[in-house]
mmCIF file of C-alpha atoms in Angstrom:
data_model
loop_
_atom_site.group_PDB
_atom_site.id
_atom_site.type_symbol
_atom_site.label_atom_id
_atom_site.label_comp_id
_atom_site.label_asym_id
_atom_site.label_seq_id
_atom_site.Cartn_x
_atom_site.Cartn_y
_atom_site.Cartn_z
ATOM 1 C CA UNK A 1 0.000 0.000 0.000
ATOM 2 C CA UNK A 2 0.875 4.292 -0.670
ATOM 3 C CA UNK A 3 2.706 5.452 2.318
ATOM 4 C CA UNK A 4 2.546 8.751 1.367
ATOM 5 C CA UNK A 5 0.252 11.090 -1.572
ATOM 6 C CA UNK A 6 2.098 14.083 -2.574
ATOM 7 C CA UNK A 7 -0.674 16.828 -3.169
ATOM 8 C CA UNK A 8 1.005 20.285 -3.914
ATOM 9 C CA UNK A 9 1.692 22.179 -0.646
ATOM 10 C CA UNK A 10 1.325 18.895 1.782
ATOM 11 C CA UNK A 11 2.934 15.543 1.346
ATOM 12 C CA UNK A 12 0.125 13.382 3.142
ATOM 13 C CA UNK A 13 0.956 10.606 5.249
ATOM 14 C CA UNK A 14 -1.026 7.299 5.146
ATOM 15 C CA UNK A 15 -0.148 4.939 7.955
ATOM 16 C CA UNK A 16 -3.924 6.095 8.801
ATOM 17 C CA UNK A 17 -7.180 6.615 6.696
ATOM 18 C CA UNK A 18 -7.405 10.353 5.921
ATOM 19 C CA UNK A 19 -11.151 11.705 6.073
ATOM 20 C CA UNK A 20 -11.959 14.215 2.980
ATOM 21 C CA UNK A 21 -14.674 16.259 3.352
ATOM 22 C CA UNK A 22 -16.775 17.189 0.966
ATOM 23 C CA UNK A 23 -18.018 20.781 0.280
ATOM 24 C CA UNK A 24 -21.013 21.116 -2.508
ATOM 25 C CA UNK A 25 -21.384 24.230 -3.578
ATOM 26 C CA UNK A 26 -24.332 23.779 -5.684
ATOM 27 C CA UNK A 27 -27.656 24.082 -5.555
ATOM 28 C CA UNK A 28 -28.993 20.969 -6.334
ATOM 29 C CA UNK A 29 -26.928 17.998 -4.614
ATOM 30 C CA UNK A 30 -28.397 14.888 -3.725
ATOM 31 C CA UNK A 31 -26.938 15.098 -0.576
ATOM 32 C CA UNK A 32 -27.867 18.296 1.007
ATOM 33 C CA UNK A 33 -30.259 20.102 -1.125
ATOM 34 C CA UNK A 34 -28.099 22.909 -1.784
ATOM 35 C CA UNK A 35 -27.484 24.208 1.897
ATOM 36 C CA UNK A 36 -24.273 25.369 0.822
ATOM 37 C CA UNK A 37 -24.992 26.877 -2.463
ATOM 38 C CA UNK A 38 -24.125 30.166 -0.982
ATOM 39 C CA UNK A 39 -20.069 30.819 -0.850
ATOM 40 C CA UNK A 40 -20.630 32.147 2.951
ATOM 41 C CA UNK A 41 -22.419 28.788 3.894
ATOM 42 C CA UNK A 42 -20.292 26.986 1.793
ATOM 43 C CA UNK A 43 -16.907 28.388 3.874
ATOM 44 C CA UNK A 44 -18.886 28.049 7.068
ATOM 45 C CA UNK A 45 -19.704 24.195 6.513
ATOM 46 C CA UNK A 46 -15.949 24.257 5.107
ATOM 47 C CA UNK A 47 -14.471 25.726 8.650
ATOM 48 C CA UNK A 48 -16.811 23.461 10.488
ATOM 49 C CA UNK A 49 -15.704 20.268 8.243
ATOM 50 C CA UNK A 50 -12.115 21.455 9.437
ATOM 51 C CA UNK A 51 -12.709 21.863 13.211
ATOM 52 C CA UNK A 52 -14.327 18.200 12.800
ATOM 53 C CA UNK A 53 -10.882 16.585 11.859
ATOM 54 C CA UNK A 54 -11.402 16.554 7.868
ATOM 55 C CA UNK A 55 -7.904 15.875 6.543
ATOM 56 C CA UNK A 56 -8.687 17.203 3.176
ATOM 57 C CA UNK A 57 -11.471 19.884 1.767
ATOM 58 C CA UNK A 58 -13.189 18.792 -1.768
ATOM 59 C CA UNK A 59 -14.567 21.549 -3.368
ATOM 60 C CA UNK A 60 -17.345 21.327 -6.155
ATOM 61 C CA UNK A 61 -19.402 23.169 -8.089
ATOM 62 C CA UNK A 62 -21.263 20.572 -10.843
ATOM 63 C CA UNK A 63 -23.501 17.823 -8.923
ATOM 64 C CA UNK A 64 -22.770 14.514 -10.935
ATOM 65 C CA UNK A 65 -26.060 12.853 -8.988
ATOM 66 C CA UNK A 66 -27.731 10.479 -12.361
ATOM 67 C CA UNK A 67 -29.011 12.909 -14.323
ATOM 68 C CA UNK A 68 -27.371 16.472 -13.508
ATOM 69 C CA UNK A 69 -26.891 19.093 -15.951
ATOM 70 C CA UNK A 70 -23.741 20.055 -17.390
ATOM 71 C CA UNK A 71 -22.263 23.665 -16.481
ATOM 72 C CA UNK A 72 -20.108 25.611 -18.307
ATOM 73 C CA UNK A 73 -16.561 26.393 -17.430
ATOM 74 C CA UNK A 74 -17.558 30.129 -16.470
ATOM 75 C CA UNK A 75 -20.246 28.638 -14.479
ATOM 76 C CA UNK A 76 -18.199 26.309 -12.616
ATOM 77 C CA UNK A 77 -16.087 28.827 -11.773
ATOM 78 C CA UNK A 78 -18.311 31.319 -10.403
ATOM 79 C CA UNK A 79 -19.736 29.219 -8.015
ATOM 80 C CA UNK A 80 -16.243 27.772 -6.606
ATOM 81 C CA UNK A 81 -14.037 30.431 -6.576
ATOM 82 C CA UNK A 82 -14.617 32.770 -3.927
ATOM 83 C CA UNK A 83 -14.555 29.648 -1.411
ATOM 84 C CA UNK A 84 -11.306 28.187 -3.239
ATOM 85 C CA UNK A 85 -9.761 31.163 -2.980
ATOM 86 C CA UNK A 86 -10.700 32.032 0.959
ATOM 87 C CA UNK A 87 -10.046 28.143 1.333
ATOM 88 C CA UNK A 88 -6.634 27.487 0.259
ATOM 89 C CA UNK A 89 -6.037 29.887 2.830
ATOM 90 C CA UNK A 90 -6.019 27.570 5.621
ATOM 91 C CA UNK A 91 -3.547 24.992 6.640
ATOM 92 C CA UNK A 92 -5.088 22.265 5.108
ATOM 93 C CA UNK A 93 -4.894 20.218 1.972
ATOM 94 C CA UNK A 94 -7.852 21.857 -0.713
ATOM 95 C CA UNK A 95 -9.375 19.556 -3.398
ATOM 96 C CA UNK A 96 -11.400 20.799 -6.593
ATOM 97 C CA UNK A 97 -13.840 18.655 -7.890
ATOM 98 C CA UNK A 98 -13.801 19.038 -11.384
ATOM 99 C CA UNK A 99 -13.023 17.568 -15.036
ATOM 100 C CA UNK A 100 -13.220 21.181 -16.535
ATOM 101 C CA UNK A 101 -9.382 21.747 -17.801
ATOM 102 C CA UNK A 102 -9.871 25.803 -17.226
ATOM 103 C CA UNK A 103 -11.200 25.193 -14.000
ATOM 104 C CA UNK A 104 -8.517 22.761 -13.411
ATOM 105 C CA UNK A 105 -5.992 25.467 -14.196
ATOM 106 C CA UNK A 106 -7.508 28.727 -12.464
ATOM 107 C CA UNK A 107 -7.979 26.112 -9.411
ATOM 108 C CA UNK A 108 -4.397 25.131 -9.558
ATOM 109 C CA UNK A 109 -3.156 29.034 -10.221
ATOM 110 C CA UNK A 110 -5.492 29.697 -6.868
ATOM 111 C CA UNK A 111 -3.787 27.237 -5.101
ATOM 112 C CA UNK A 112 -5.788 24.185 -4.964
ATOM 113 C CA UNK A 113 -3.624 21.092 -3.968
ATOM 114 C CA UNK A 114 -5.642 18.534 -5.353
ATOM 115 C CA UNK A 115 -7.790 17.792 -8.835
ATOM 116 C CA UNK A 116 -10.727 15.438 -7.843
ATOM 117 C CA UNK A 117 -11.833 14.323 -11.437
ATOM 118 C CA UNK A 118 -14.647 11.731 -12.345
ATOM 119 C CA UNK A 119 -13.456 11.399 -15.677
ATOM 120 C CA UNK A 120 -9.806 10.361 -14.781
ATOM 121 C CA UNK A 121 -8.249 13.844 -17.036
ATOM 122 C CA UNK A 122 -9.889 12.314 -19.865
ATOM 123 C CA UNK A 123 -10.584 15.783 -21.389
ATOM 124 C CA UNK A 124 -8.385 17.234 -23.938
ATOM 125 C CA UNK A 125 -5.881 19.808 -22.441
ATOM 126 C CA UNK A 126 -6.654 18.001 -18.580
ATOM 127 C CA UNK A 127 -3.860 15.840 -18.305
ATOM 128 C CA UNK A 128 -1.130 18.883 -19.746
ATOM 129 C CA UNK A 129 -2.535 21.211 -17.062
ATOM 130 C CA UNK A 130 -2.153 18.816 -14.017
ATOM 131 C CA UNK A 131 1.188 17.697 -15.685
ATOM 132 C CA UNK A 132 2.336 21.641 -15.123
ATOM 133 C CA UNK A 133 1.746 21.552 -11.593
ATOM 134 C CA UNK A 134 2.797 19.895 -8.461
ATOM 135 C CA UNK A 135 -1.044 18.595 -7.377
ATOM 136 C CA UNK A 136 -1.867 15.650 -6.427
ATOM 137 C CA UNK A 137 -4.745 14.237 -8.474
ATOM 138 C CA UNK A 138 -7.412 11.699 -8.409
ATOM 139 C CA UNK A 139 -8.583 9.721 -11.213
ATOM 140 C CA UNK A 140 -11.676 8.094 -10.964
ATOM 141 C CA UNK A 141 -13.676 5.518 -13.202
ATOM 142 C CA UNK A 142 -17.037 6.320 -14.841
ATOM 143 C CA UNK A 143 -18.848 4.363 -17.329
ATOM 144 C CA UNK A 144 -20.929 6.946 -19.181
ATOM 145 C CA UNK A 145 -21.671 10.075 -17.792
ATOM 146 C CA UNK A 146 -23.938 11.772 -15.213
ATOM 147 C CA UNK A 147 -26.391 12.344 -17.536
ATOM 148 C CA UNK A 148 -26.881 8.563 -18.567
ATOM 149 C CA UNK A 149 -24.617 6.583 -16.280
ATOM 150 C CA UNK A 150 -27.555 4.652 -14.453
ATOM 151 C CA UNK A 151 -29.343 3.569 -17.859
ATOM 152 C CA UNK A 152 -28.689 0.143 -17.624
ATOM 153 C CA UNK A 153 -24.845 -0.219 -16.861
ATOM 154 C CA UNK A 154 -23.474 -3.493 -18.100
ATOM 155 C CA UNK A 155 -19.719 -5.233 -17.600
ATOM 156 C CA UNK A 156 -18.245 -8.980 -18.228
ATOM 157 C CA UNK A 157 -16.356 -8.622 -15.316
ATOM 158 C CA UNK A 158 -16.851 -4.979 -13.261
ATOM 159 C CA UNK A 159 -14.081 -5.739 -11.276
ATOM 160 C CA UNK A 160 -11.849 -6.708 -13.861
ATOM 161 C CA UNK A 161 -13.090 -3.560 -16.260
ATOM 162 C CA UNK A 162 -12.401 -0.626 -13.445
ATOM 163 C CA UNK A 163 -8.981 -2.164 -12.374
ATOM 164 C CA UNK A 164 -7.593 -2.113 -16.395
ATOM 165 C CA UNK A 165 -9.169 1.393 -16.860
ATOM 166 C CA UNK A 166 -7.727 3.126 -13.313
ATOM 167 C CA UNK A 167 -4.096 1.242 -13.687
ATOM 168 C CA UNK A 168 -4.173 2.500 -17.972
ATOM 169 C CA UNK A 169 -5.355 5.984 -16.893
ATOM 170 C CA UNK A 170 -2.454 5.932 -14.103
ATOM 171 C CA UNK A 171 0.449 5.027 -16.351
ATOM 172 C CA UNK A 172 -0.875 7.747 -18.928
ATOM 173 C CA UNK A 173 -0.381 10.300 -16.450
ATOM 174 C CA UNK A 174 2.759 8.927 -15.173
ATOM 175 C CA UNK A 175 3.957 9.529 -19.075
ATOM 176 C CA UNK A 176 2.870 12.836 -19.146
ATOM 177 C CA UNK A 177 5.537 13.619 -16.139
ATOM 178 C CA UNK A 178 2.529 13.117 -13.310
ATOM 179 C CA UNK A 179 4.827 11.411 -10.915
ATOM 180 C CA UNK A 180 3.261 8.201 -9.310
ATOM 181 C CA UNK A 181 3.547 10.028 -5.928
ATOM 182 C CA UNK A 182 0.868 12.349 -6.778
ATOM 183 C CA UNK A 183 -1.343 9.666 -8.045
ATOM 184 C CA UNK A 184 -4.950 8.123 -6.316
ATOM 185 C CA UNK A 185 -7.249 6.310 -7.789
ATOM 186 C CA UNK A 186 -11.228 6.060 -7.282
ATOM 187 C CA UNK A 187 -13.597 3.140 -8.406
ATOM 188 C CA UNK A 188 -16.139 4.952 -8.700
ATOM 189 C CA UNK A 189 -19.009 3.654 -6.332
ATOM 190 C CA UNK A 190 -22.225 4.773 -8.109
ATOM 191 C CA UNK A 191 -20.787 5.922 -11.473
ATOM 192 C CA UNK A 192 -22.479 3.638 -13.700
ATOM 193 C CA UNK A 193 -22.806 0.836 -11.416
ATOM 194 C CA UNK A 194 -25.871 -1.028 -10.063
ATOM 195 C CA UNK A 195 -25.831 -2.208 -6.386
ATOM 196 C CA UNK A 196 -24.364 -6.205 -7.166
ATOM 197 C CA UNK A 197 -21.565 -4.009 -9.397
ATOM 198 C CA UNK A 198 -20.836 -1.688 -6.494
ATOM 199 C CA UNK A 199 -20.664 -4.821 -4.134
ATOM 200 C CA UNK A 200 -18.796 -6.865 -5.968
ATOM 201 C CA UNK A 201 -15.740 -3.714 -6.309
ATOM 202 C CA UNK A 202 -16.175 -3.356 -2.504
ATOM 203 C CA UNK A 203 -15.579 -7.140 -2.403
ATOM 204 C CA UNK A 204 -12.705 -6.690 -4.407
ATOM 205 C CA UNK A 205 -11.006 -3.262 -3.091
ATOM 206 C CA UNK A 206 -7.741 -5.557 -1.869
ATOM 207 C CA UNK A 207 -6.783 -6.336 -5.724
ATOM 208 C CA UNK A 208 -7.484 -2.750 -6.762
ATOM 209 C CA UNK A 209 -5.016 -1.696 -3.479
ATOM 210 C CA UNK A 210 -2.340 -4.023 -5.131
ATOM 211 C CA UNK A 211 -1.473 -1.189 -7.101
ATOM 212 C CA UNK A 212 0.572 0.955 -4.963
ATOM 213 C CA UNK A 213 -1.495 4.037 -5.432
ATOM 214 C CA UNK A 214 -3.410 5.071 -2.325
ATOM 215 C CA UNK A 215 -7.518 4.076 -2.832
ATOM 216 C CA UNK A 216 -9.967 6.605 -2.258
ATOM 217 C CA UNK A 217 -13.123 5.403 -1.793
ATOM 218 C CA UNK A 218 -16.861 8.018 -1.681
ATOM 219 C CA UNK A 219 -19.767 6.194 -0.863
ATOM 220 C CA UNK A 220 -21.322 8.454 1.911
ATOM 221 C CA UNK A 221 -24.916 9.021 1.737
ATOM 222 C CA UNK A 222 -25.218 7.274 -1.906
ATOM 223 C CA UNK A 223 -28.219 5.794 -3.229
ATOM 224 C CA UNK A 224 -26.273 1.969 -2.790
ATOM 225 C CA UNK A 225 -26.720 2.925 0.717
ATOM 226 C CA UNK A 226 -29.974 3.312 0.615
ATOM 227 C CA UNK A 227 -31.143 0.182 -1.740
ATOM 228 C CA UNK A 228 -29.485 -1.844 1.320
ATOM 229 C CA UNK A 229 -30.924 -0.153 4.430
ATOM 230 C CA UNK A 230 -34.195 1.259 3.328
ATOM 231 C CA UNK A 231 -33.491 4.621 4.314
ATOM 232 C CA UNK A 232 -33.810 8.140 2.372
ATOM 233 C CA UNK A 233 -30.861 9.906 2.308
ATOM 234 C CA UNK A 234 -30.961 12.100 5.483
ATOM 235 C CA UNK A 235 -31.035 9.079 7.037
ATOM 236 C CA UNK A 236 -27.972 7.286 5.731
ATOM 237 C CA UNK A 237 -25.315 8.067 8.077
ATOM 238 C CA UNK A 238 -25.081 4.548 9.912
ATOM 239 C CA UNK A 239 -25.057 2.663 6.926
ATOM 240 C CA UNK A 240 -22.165 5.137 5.246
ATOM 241 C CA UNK A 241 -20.398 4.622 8.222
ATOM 242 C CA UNK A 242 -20.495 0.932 8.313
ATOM 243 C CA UNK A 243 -19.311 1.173 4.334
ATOM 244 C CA UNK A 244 -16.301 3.562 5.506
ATOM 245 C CA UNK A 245 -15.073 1.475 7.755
ATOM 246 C CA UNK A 246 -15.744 -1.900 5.438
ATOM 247 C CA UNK A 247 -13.368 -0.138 2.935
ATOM 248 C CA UNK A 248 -10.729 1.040 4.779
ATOM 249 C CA UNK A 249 -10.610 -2.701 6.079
ATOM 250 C CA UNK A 250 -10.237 -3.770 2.459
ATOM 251 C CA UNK A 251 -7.210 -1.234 1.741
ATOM 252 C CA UNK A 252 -8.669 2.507 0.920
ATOM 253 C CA UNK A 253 -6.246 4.843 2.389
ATOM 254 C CA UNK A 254 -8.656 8.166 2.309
ATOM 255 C CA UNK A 255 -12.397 8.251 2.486
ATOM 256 C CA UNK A 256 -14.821 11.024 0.750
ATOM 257 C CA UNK A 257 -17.321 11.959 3.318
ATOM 258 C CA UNK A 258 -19.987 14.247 4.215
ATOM 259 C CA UNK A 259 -20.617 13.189 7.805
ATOM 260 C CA UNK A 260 -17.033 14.345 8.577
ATOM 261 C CA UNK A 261 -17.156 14.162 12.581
ATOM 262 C CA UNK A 262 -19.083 11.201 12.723
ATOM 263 C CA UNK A 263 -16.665 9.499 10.567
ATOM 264 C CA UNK A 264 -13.539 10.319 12.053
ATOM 265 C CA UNK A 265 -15.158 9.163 15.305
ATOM 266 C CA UNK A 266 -15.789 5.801 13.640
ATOM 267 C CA UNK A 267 -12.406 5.738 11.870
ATOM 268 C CA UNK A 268 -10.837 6.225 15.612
ATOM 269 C CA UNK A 269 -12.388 3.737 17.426
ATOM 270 C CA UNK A 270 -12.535 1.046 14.483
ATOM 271 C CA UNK A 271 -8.402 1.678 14.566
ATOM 272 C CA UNK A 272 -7.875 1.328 18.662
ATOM 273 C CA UNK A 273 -9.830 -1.735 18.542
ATOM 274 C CA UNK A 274 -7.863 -3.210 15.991
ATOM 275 C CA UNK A 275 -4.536 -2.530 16.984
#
């Protein structure tokens, strides 16, 4: 497994999980309903995220829920700025969730340490502009897009399929100068995935670990959740909790969360009573 993931300013150290917390700022998030839509509620949750023990801050301005309209670059931007920029501030790790090149490279001018992409710099110009910098990045598999990723996904062999895309997307970026430090991968829980395909990756995190890159895993409040518990999603913290600390059992190093306290709690105690 990573010891370490190299992400700009910080060089992050994984002999524990690391909790990233996630910071919408949209209006129309399956999570939270926009709460944080506005940039001063979106750097108060931020702070608050922060004060709760998040590791890392994710930024984002596009939902990518099934069925979420695309935004522009100019957009994007608008909405994430004025936190990115009061954000990187802080003496913490900041991620932005994007798979925009511009916003990629205003981010990274900004300061941003991190490019959280669900299409693994897959766009042209995305892999030169993280290639410039010293970022850490995250590539993530997708099959589809937002708009149509839940119409019926279909693999031979899921686990198979997102291993050969995330290790080919990895070496790509290695040969555009990305060094393998600065390097995590994502399978993509929910991304064009029914519940037996998201099951059967979780089943199979340790061979997707065998990689060397550290694993970051997001399955907080997702709809997987609810299809096994019965609950809507205000009411999915227990069973995001109980996935959190299933994955970091099978090898992710750093967890994408909303529920930031309540996971690090978890995280804590699941660690003591292991060791």
């Amino acid at each position: 497994m990573a010891s370490h993931w190299q992400t700009g300013r910080f060089t992050l150290q994984l002999h524990r999980p690391l909790v990233m917390g996630i910071v919408n700022v949209t209006p129309d998030s399956f999570s939270d309903g926009g709460q944080h839509a506005d940039a001063v509620l979106a750097l108060r949750h931020a702070q608050t995220l922060v004060e709760q023990g998040a590791d890392i801050l994710d930024i984002g301005g596009e939902s990518s829920r099934p069925g979420s309209p695309r935004l522009s670059h100019a957009q994007e931007w608008a909405r994430i700025a004025p936190v990115l920029q009061e954000a990187v501030r802080w003496n913490v790790p900041v991620s932005v969730d994007t798979y925009q090149p511009e916003t990629m490279r205003r981010a990274l001018d900004l300061g941003a340490d991190i490019i959280n992409d669900i299409h693994a710099l897959q766009r042209p110009g995305a892999l030169e502009v993280v290639a410039a910098s010293k970022a850490g990045v995250c590539l993530m598999h997708m099959q589809g897009d937002p708009a149509s990723m839940q119409q019926a996904p279909h693999y031979a062999d899921v686990l198979g399929e997102v291993r050969e895309f995330l290790w080919s997307r990895a070496a790509t970026a290695e040969s555009m100068g990305i060094d393998r430090s600065r390097i995590a991968l994502d399978p993509g829980f929910g991304f064009g995935k029914t519940l037996e395909h998201n099951l059967t990756l979780a089943k199979g995190l340790p061979a997707l670990a065998q990689s060397g890159y550290p694993l970051l895993v997001g399955l907080s409040r997702k709809s997987m959740i609810g299809a096994l518990t019965g609950r809507d999603v205000g009411q999915r913290l227990p069973g995001s909790l109980g996935a959190v600390l299933a994955c970091v059992a099978a090898g992710a190093q750093i967890v994408r969360v909303h529920d930031v306290g309540s996971t690090c709690d978890a995280i804590k105690v699941w660690s003591a009573m292991r060791a």
